[in-house]
PDB file of C-alpha atoms in Angstrom:
ATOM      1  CA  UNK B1337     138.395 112.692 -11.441  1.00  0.00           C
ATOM      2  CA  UNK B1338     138.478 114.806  -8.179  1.00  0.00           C
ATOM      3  CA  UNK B1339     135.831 116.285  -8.922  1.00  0.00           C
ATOM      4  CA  UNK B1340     133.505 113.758 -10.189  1.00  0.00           C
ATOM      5  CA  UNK B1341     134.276 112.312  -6.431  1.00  0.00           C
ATOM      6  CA  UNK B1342     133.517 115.131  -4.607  1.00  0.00           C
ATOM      7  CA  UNK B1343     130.602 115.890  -6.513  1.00  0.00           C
ATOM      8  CA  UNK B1344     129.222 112.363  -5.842  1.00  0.00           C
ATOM      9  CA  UNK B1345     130.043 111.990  -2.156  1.00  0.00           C
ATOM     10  CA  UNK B1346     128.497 115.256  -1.588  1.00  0.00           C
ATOM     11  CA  UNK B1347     125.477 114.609  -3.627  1.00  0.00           C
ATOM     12  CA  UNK B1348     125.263 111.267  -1.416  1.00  0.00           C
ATOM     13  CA  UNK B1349     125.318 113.678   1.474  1.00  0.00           C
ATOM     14  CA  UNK B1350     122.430 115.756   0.652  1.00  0.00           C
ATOM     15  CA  UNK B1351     120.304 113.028  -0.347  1.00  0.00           C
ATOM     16  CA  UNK B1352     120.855 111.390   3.001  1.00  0.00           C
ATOM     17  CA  UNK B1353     120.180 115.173   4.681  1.00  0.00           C
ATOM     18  CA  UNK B1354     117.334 115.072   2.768  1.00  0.00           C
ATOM     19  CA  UNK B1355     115.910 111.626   3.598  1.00  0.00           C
ATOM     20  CA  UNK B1356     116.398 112.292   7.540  1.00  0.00           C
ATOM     21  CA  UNK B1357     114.245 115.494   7.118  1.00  0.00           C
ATOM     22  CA  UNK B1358     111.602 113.668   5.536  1.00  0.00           C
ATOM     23  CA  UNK B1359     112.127 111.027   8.130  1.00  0.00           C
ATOM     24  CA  UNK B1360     111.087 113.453  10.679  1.00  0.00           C
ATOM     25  CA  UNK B1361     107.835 114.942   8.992  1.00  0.00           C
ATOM     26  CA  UNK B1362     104.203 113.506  10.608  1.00  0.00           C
ATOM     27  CA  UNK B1363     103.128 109.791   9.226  1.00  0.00           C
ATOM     28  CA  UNK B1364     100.776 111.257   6.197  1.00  0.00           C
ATOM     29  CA  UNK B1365     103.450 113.359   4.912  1.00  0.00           C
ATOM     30  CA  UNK B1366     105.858 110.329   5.036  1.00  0.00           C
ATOM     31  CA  UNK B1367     103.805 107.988   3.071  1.00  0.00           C
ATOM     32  CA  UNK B1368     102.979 110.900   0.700  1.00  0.00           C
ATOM     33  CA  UNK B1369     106.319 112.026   0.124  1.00  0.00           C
ATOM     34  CA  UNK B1370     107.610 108.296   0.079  1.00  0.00           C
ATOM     35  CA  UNK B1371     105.457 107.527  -2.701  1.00  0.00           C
ATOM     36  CA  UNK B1372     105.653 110.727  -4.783  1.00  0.00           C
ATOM     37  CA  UNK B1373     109.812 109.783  -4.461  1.00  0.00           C
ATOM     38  CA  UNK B1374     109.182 106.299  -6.308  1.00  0.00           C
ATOM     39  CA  UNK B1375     106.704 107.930  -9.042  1.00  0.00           C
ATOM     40  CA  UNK B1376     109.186 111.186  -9.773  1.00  0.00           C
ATOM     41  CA  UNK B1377     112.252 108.578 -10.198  1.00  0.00           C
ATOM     42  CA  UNK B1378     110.702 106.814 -13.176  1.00  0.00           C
ATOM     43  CA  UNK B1379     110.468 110.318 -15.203  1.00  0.00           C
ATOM     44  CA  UNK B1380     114.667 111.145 -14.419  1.00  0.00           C
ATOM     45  CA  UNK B1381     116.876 112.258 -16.596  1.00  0.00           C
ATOM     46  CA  UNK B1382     120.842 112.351 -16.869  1.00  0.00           C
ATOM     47  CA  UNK B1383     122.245 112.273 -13.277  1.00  0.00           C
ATOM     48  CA  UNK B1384     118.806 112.469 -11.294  1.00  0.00           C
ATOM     49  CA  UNK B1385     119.398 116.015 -10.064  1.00  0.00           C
ATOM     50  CA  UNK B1386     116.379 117.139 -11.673  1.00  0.00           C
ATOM     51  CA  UNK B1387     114.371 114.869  -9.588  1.00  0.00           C
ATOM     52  CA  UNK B1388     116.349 115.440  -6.579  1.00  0.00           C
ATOM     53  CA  UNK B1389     115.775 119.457  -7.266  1.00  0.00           C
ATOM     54  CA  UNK B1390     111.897 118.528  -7.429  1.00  0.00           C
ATOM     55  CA  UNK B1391     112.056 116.749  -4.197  1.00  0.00           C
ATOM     56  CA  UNK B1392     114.204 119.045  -2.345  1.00  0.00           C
ATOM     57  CA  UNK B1393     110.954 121.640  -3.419  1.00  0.00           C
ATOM     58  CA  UNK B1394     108.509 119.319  -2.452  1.00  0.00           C
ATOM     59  CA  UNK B1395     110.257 118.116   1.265  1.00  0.00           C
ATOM     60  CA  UNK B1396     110.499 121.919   2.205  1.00  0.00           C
ATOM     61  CA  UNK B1397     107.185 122.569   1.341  1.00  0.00           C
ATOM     62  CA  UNK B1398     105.868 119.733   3.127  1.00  0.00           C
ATOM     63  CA  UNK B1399     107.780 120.737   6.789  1.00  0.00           C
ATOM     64  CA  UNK B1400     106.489 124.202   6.251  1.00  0.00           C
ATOM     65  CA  UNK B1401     102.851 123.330   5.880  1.00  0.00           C
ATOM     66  CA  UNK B1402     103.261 120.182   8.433  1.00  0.00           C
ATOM     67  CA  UNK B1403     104.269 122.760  10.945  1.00  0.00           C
ATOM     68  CA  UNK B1404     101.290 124.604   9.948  1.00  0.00           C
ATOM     69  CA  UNK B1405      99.334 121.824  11.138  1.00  0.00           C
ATOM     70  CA  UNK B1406      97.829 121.413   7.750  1.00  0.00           C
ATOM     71  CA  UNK B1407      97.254 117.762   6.413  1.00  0.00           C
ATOM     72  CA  UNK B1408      98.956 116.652   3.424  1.00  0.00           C
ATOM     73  CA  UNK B1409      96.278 116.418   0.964  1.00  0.00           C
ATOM     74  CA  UNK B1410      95.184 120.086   1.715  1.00  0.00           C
ATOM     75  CA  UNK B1411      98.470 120.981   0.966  1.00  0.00           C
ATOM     76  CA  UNK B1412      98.717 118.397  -2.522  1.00  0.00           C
ATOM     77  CA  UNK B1413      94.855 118.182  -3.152  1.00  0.00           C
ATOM     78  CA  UNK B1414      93.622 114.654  -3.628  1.00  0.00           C
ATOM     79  CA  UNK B1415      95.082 114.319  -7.452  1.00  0.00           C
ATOM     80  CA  UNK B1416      98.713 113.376  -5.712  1.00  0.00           C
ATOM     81  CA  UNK B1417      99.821 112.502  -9.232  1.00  0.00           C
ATOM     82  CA  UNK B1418      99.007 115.679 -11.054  1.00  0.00           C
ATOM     83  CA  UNK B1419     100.702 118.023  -8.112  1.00  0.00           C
ATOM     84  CA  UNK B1420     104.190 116.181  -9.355  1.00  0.00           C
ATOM     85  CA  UNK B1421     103.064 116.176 -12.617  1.00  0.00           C
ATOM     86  CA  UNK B1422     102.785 120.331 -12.646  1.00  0.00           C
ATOM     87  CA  UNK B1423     106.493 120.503 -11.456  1.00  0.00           C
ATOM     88  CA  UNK B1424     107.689 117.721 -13.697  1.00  0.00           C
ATOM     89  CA  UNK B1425     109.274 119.315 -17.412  1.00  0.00           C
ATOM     90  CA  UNK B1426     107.110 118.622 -20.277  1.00  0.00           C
ATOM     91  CA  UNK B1427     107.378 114.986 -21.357  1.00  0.00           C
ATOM     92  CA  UNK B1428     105.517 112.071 -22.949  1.00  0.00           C
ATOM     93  CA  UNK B1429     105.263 108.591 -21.280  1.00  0.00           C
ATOM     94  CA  UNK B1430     103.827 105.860 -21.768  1.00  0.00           C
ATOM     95  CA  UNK B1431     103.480 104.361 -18.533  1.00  0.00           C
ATOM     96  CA  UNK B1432     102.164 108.033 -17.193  1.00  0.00           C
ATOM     97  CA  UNK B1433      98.438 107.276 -16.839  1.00  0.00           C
ATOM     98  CA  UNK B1434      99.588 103.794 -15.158  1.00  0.00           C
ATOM     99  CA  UNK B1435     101.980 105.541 -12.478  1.00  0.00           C
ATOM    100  CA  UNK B1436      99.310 108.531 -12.004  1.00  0.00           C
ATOM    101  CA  UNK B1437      96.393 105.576 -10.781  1.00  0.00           C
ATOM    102  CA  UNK B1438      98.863 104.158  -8.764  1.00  0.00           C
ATOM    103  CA  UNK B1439     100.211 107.186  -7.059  1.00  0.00           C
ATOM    104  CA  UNK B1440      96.852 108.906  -7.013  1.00  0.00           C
ATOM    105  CA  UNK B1441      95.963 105.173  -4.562  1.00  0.00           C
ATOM    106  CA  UNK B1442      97.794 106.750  -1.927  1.00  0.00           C
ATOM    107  CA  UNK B1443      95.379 109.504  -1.507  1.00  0.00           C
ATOM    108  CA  UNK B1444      92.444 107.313  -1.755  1.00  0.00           C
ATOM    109  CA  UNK B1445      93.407 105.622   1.134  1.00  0.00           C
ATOM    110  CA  UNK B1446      93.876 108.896   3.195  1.00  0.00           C
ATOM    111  CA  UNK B1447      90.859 109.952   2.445  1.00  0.00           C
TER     112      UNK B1447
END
């Protein structure tokens, strides 16, 4: 049981580590990463790690390039849906071309 605990409360931890670094990233970034969070939670699996890993991925590659002074769709290209797609694991679902229009909205309006 110890562990289960400790394993939670320091997953909780990271997460909120994670969601202050994203907090500090310029205002495209936010709303790009913000939205790419809510699309890669629908396609989770067991404990949400694997989405968390993805994220984790995504967040540092987004302060490195931000720092770069790149924008965030040179760094995603304007298909927002198909960069989280290509680090997603192979599945099949349903609601994919529906969440890929959605997501792929975000980048419209940068544009």
């Amino acid at each position: 049981m110890n562990n289960i605990l400790t394993r939670l409360i320091g997953d909780k931890k990271d997460w909120k580590r994670m969601e202050a670094r994203a907090a500090e990233l310029p205002a495209d970034y936010r709303t790009v990463y913000g939205e790419m969070k809510n699309y890669l939670w629908r396609f989770t699996t067991g404990d949400g790690m694997d989405i968390v890993a993805i994220l984790r991925d995504i967040l540092d590659l987004f302060e490195t390039e931000a720092a770069a002074g790149r924008s965030v769709l040179e760094v995603t290209g304007p298909d927002l849906a198909a960069f989280c797609d290509a680090r997603l694991p192979e599945q099949h679902d349903a609601y994919r071309a529906k969440l890929r229009t959605n997501l792929n909205e975000v980048a419209q309006k940068l544009s």
